[in-house]
Coordinates of C-alpha atoms in Angstrom, one line a residue:
X1 CA 183.7 184.7 90.5
X2 CA 187.3 185.5 91.3
X3 CA 189.6 183.1 93.1
X4 CA 189.4 185.1 96.4
X5 CA 185.6 185.1 96.3
X6 CA 185.5 181.4 95.6
X7 CA 187.8 180.7 98.6
X8 CA 185.7 182.9 100.8
X9 CA 182.5 181.3 99.5
X10 CA 183.8 177.8 100.2
X11 CA 184.9 178.9 103.7
X12 CA 181.5 180.4 104.5
X13 CA 179.8 177.2 103.3
X14 CA 182.0 175.1 105.6
X15 CA 181.3 177.4 108.6
X16 CA 177.6 177.2 107.9
X17 CA 177.7 173.4 107.6
X18 CA 179.6 173.1 110.8
X19 CA 177.2 175.5 112.5
X20 CA 174.2 173.4 111.3
X21 CA 175.8 170.2 112.6
X22 CA 176.6 171.9 116.0
X23 CA 173.0 173.0 116.3
X24 CA 172.1 169.3 116.4
X25 CA 174.3 168.9 119.5
X26 CA 173.0 170.3 122.8
X27 CA 175.3 173.1 124.2
X28 CA 177.6 172.5 121.2
X29 CA 179.5 169.8 123.1
X30 CA 178.9 166.1 123.7
X31 CA 179.8 165.4 127.3
X32 CA 180.2 161.8 128.7
X33 CA 180.6 161.0 132.3
X34 CA 182.6 158.0 133.6
X35 CA 181.4 157.3 137.1
X36 CA 183.0 154.5 139.0
X37 CA 185.1 153.3 142.0
X38 CA 188.5 155.0 141.7
X39 CA 189.9 154.5 145.2
X40 CA 188.2 151.4 146.8
X41 CA 187.7 147.7 146.4
X42 CA 187.0 147.9 142.6
X43 CA 189.6 150.5 141.7
X44 CA 191.7 148.0 139.7
X45 CA 188.6 146.4 138.2
X46 CA 187.6 149.6 136.4
X47 CA 188.8 152.8 138.0
X48 CA 191.0 155.3 136.2
X49 CA 191.9 152.7 133.6
X50 CA 188.2 152.8 132.4
X51 CA 188.5 156.6 132.1
X52 CA 191.6 156.2 129.9
X53 CA 189.7 153.6 127.8
X54 CA 186.9 156.2 127.3
X55 CA 189.4 158.8 126.1
X56 CA 190.9 156.2 123.7
X57 CA 187.4 155.8 122.2
X58 CA 187.0 159.5 121.7
X59 CA 190.4 159.8 120.1
X60 CA 189.7 156.8 117.8
X61 CA 186.3 158.4 116.8
X62 CA 188.1 161.6 115.8
X63 CA 187.5 163.9 118.7
X64 CA 184.3 165.4 117.3
X65 CA 180.8 164.2 116.4
X66 CA 178.5 166.2 114.2
X67 CA 181.1 168.9 114.2
X68 CA 181.0 169.3 118.0
X69 CA 183.8 168.4 120.4
X70 CA 183.6 165.4 122.8
X71 CA 184.5 165.8 126.4
X72 CA 185.1 163.0 129.0
X73 CA 184.5 163.9 132.7
X74 CA 184.9 161.4 135.6
X75 CA 184.3 161.0 139.3
X76 CA 184.7 158.5 142.1
X77 CA 181.4 157.3 143.5
X78 CA 183.1 155.5 146.5
X79 CA 180.6 152.6 146.0
X80 CA 177.9 154.6 147.6
X81 CA 174.5 155.0 145.8
X82 CA 173.8 158.3 147.5
X83 CA 177.2 159.8 146.5
X84 CA 176.7 158.5 142.9
X85 CA 173.2 159.9 142.6
X86 CA 174.4 163.3 143.9
X87 CA 177.2 163.4 141.4
X88 CA 174.9 162.2 138.5
X89 CA 172.3 164.8 139.4
X90 CA 174.9 167.6 139.4
X91 CA 176.3 166.3 136.1
X92 CA 172.9 166.3 134.5
X93 CA 171.4 169.5 135.9
X94 CA 174.5 171.8 136.2
X95 CA 177.3 170.4 134.0
X96 CA 175.1 169.3 131.1
X97 CA 176.5 165.8 130.9
X98 CA 174.7 163.9 128.1
X99 CA 175.3 160.3 129.2
X100 CA 176.9 158.4 132.1
X101 CA 178.8 155.2 131.7
X102 CA 180.8 152.4 133.5
X103 CA 179.0 152.5 136.9
X104 CA 180.8 149.8 138.8
X105 CA 178.8 148.4 141.7
X106 CA 175.2 147.2 141.1
X107 CA 173.6 149.3 143.8
X108 CA 175.2 152.4 142.3
X109 CA 174.2 151.4 138.7
X110 CA 170.6 150.8 139.7
X111 CA 170.4 154.2 141.5
X112 CA 172.0 156.1 138.6
X113 CA 169.9 154.3 136.0
X114 CA 166.7 155.3 137.9
X115 CA 167.8 158.9 137.9
X116 CA 168.8 158.8 134.3
X117 CA 165.3 157.4 133.4
X118 CA 163.7 160.3 135.3
X119 CA 165.9 162.8 133.5
X120 CA 165.6 161.0 130.2
X121 CA 169.3 160.6 129.8
X122 CA 171.2 157.6 128.4
X123 CA 173.4 155.5 130.7
X124 CA 175.5 152.5 129.7
X125 CA 176.7 150.1 132.4
X126 CA 179.9 148.1 132.0
X127 CA 181.1 147.7 135.5
X128 CA 178.0 146.4 137.3
X129 CA 176.6 142.9 137.0
X130 CA 173.0 142.7 138.2
X131 CA 170.4 141.5 135.6
X132 CA 167.9 143.8 137.2
X133 CA 169.4 146.6 135.1
X134 CA 167.7 145.0 132.0
X135 CA 165.1 143.2 134.1
X136 CA 162.6 144.6 136.5
X137 CA 164.4 147.9 136.7
X138 CA 165.1 148.3 133.0
X139 CA 164.9 151.7 131.3
X140 CA 164.2 152.8 127.7
X141 CA 167.5 154.8 128.0
X142 CA 169.5 152.2 130.0
X143 CA 172.0 149.8 128.4
X144 CA 174.1 147.0 129.8
X145 CA 177.4 146.2 128.1
X146 CA 180.2 143.7 129.0
X147 CA 178.7 141.1 131.3
X148 CA 176.0 140.3 133.9
X149 CA 175.3 137.8 136.6
X150 CA 173.4 135.4 134.3
X151 CA 176.4 135.2 131.9
X152 CA 178.8 134.5 134.7
X153 CA 176.5 131.8 136.1
X154 CA 176.2 130.1 132.7
X155 CA 180.0 130.3 132.1
X156 CA 181.7 129.5 135.4
X157 CA 178.9 127.8 137.2
X158 CA 177.9 125.6 134.3
X159 CA 181.5 124.4 133.6
X160 CA 182.1 123.4 137.2
X161 CA 178.8 121.4 137.6
X162 CA 179.5 119.6 134.4
X163 CA 183.0 118.7 135.8
X164 CA 181.8 117.2 139.1
X165 CA 181.4 120.4 141.1
X166 CA 177.8 119.6 142.1
X167 CA 177.6 120.7 145.8
X168 CA 177.9 124.4 146.3
X169 CA 178.3 126.9 149.2
X170 CA 178.4 130.6 148.5
X171 CA 180.4 133.5 150.1
X172 CA 178.3 136.4 149.0
X173 CA 178.9 140.2 149.1
X174 CA 176.1 141.7 151.1
X175 CA 174.5 144.0 148.5
X176 CA 172.5 143.8 145.3
X177 CA 175.3 142.5 143.1
X178 CA 176.2 139.6 145.4
X179 CA 172.6 138.6 145.9
X180 CA 172.0 138.6 142.1
X181 CA 175.1 136.6 141.4
X182 CA 174.3 134.0 144.0
X183 CA 170.7 133.7 142.8
X184 CA 171.6 133.3 139.2
X185 CA 174.4 130.8 139.8
X186 CA 172.2 128.8 142.2
X187 CA 169.4 128.5 139.6
X188 CA 172.0 127.3 137.0
X189 CA 173.6 124.8 139.4
X190 CA 170.2 123.3 140.4
X191 CA 169.1 123.2 136.7
X192 CA 172.2 121.1 135.9
X193 CA 171.4 118.7 138.8
X194 CA 173.7 120.2 141.4
X195 CA 172.8 121.2 145.0
X196 CA 173.3 124.4 147.0
X197 CA 174.1 123.5 150.6
X198 CA 174.1 127.1 152.0
X199 CA 175.5 130.5 151.9
X200 CA 176.9 133.3 154.1
X201 CA 177.0 137.0 153.4
X202 CA 180.0 139.2 154.1
X203 CA 180.3 143.0 154.2
X204 CA 181.7 144.8 151.2
X205 CA 185.4 145.4 151.5
X206 CA 186.0 143.2 154.6
X207 CA 189.5 142.2 155.5
X208 CA 188.7 139.1 157.5
X209 CA 187.0 136.1 155.8
X210 CA 188.0 133.6 158.4
X211 CA 184.6 133.0 159.9
X212 CA 182.9 132.8 156.5
X213 CA 185.5 130.4 155.1
X214 CA 185.2 128.1 158.1
X215 CA 181.5 127.8 157.5
X216 CA 182.2 127.1 153.8
X217 CA 184.9 124.5 154.7
X218 CA 182.6 122.6 157.1
X219 CA 179.6 122.7 154.8
X220 CA 180.4 119.5 152.8
X221 CA 180.4 121.5 149.6
X222 CA 182.9 120.6 146.9
X223 CA 182.7 124.1 145.3
X224 CA 182.8 127.4 147.2
X225 CA 181.3 130.0 145.0
X226 CA 182.7 133.5 145.6
X227 CA 179.8 135.8 144.7
X228 CA 181.9 138.9 145.2
X229 CA 184.5 140.9 143.2
X230 CA 187.6 142.9 143.2
X231 CA 189.8 142.9 146.4
X232 CA 187.0 140.9 148.2
X233 CA 187.5 138.0 145.9
X234 CA 191.3 138.3 146.0
X235 CA 191.4 138.4 149.8
X236 CA 189.0 135.4 150.1
X237 CA 191.2 133.4 147.8
X238 CA 194.4 134.3 149.7
X239 CA 192.8 133.4 153.0
X240 CA 191.3 130.2 151.6
X241 CA 194.8 129.1 150.7
X242 CA 196.0 129.9 154.2
X243 CA 193.2 127.7 155.6
X244 CA 194.2 124.8 153.3
X245 CA 190.8 124.8 151.7
X246 CA 191.8 124.0 148.2
X247 CA 194.5 121.5 149.5
X248 CA 191.6 119.7 151.2
X249 CA 189.9 119.1 147.9
X250 CA 187.3 121.9 147.8
X251 CA 187.4 124.1 144.6
X252 CA 187.0 127.8 144.5
X253 CA 184.7 129.3 141.8
X254 CA 185.6 133.0 141.2
X255 CA 182.3 134.1 139.8
X256 CA 183.5 137.6 138.9
X257 CA 187.2 137.8 138.5
X258 CA 189.1 139.6 135.8
X259 CA 192.7 139.9 134.5
X260 CA 193.3 142.9 136.8
X261 CA 192.5 140.8 140.0
X262 CA 194.4 137.8 138.7
X263 CA 197.5 140.0 138.1
X264 CA 197.2 141.5 141.6
X265 CA 196.8 138.0 143.3
X266 CA 199.6 136.4 141.3
X267 CA 199.6 133.1 139.4
X268 CA 200.8 131.1 142.4
X269 CA 197.7 131.9 144.4
X270 CA 195.3 132.1 141.4
X271 CA 196.4 129.1 139.4
X272 CA 193.6 126.7 138.4
X273 CA 190.8 129.1 139.0
X274 CA 188.1 129.1 136.3
X275 CA 186.4 132.4 135.4
X276 CA 184.4 134.0 132.7
X277 CA 185.3 137.1 130.8
X278 CA 184.1 138.7 127.6
X279 CA 187.5 139.7 126.3
X280 CA 191.2 138.7 126.7
X281 CA 194.2 140.5 125.2
X282 CA 195.9 137.5 123.7
X283 CA 192.9 136.2 121.7
X284 CA 193.7 137.9 118.3
X285 CA 196.1 140.3 116.6
X286 CA 193.4 143.0 116.9
X287 CA 193.2 142.4 120.6
X288 CA 196.9 142.4 121.1
X289 CA 197.3 145.7 119.2
X290 CA 194.6 147.4 121.3
X291 CA 196.1 146.0 124.5
X292 CA 199.6 147.3 123.6
X293 CA 198.2 150.8 123.1
X294 CA 196.3 150.6 126.4
X295 CA 199.4 149.2 128.2
X296 CA 201.5 152.2 126.8
X297 CA 199.0 154.6 128.4
X298 CA 198.2 152.8 131.7
X299 CA 201.0 150.4 132.4
X300 CA 198.6 147.4 132.5
X301 CA 196.7 145.1 130.2
X302 CA 192.9 145.8 129.9
X303 CA 190.2 143.5 131.2
X304 CA 186.6 143.3 129.9
X305 CA 185.5 146.3 131.9
X306 CA 188.1 148.6 130.4
X307 CA 187.5 147.4 126.8
X308 CA 183.7 147.3 127.4
X309 CA 183.9 151.0 128.4
X310 CA 185.8 151.8 125.2
X311 CA 183.1 149.9 123.2
X312 CA 180.2 151.6 124.9
X313 CA 181.6 155.1 124.4
X314 CA 182.5 154.4 120.8
X315 CA 179.0 152.9 120.1
X316 CA 177.3 155.9 121.8
X317 CA 179.2 158.3 119.5
X318 CA 178.3 156.2 116.4
X319 CA 174.7 156.3 117.5
X320 CA 174.8 160.2 117.7
X321 CA 176.4 160.2 114.2
X322 CA 173.6 157.9 112.9
X323 CA 170.8 159.9 114.6
X324 CA 172.2 163.2 113.5
X325 CA 171.6 164.6 117.0
X326 CA 172.6 163.9 120.6
X327 CA 168.9 164.1 121.7
X328 CA 168.2 161.1 123.9
X329 CA 165.2 159.5 122.1
X330 CA 166.8 159.2 118.6
X331 CA 170.2 158.2 120.0
X332 CA 168.5 155.4 122.2
X333 CA 166.7 154.2 119.1
X334 CA 170.0 154.1 117.1
X335 CA 171.7 152.2 120.0
X336 CA 168.9 149.6 119.9
X337 CA 169.1 149.2 116.1
X338 CA 172.9 149.3 115.4
X339 CA 175.1 146.1 115.4
X340 CA 178.1 146.3 117.7
X341 CA 181.2 145.6 115.7
X342 CA 184.5 146.7 117.3
X343 CA 187.6 145.3 119.1
X344 CA 185.4 144.3 122.0
X345 CA 182.4 142.6 120.4
X346 CA 181.8 140.9 117.1
X347 CA 178.2 140.7 115.7
X348 CA 177.0 142.2 119.0
X349 CA 173.3 143.1 119.2
X350 CA 171.2 145.2 121.6
X351 CA 168.0 143.6 122.8
X352 CA 164.8 145.6 123.5
X353 CA 165.6 145.7 127.2
X354 CA 169.0 147.3 126.6
X355 CA 171.1 144.1 127.1
X356 CA 174.0 144.0 124.6
X357 CA 174.6 140.3 123.6
X358 CA 177.9 139.0 122.4
X359 CA 180.1 135.9 123.0
X360 CA 181.6 135.3 126.4
X361 CA 184.6 133.0 127.2
X362 CA 185.5 130.5 129.9
X363 CA 189.1 130.7 131.0
X364 CA 191.4 128.9 133.4
X365 CA 194.2 130.7 135.1
X366 CA 197.6 129.2 134.1
X367 CA 200.1 127.7 136.4
X368 CA 203.2 129.8 136.9
X369 CA 205.3 127.3 134.8
X370 CA 202.8 127.6 131.9
X371 CA 203.0 131.4 131.7
X372 CA 205.4 132.7 129.0
X373 CA 205.2 136.5 129.9
X374 CA 204.1 138.8 132.7
X375 CA 200.5 139.1 131.4
X376 CA 200.2 135.6 129.9
X377 CA 197.7 134.3 132.5
X378 CA 194.7 132.6 130.8
X379 CA 194.1 129.6 128.7
X380 CA 190.7 129.5 126.9
X381 CA 188.5 126.5 127.7
X382 CA 185.4 127.3 125.9
X383 CA 183.4 130.0 124.0
X384 CA 179.9 130.6 125.4
X385 CA 177.7 131.9 122.5
X386 CA 176.0 135.2 123.4
X387 CA 172.5 133.8 122.9
X388 CA 173.3 131.2 125.6
X389 CA 175.2 133.5 127.9
X390 CA 172.5 136.2 128.3
X391 CA 168.8 136.0 129.1
X392 CA 166.3 136.5 126.3
X393 CA 164.6 139.9 126.6
X394 CA 161.2 138.1 126.9
X395 CA 162.5 136.2 130.0
X396 CA 164.2 139.2 131.6
X397 CA 161.1 140.6 133.4
X398 CA 161.6 144.0 131.7
X399 CA 158.3 145.8 131.1
X400 CA 159.6 147.2 127.8
X401 CA 159.4 143.7 126.3
X402 CA 155.8 143.0 127.3

């Protein structure tokens, strides 16, 4: 065989191999949708920065899987389950999206997971918290990354009860996430010997917490649990400071508060808060290197939602590679079987109900004089082992584990 024929033969083999791989990928492209709040109360919590994290994962994977290109699409669900469901349905039916991820806001995540189950499509949640996602509303194609209300209750709730915060009153966001977070934390507070003196529910994205804070202030509680997130938590903390609540001896427990919100609030207002996150940029050289790349692209340091989204996209692509196809059933099987080992999680594991288990961390927000740089905001108080932080699958209420 001449040199030219050998070259042509090698090229034809390469084309055939790539074609064979592409045939294992539906529509010859892997399309991932990032659906979250990009303009409302949780826009800093995840938002466009989560989209950028997803793009980083695609780039780090190499831009293709099984010879097919990978595409990221994104949309703003406005924290409305009906809007999210409409977008998800269009993505699945018309735009041939293979999987939907991030899904900030528990009511939205539950709605989209229900639709994904019906359509036999994979969804991976990083931005929502309710344990129902891997409990009574679990799905064989649904996965929960990053954190949930049980992990937050074990971390922040447990630490405060053990340090004298034994009488609680809750300010709770009036939707599924808030109810779940209050319920989980209440169980843990009572199990540790504490009391729950009462609660009050506030509308999502309210600007006026005065009446709610006055009820909390007069409750006799020594801890006010903020079962909300994003700007709701920030505004509650600001107004609590104006009312002199912390100066009067009551402590605030920010049950879901991340680096993005601490940065927005500022160390002067946030100092002393205890919170639970699954990742912090200054924990290791690997984290610092990733955070620098992220900062160069977004102008901010990432929180656990951003890095969790990176991890979930990366793991999904690894699962396609392992399965040899992007078909839902074999990819879901691979996701359940594969360990999670990346910048976000070490020795992570996925339970039969779809819950990804990894270590969480309890942090305290630094005082302004303790901070050495703009994003130096946390000091680590404790590591919460994953098996302690998250519910066992057998205790979750998921029918898949029966």
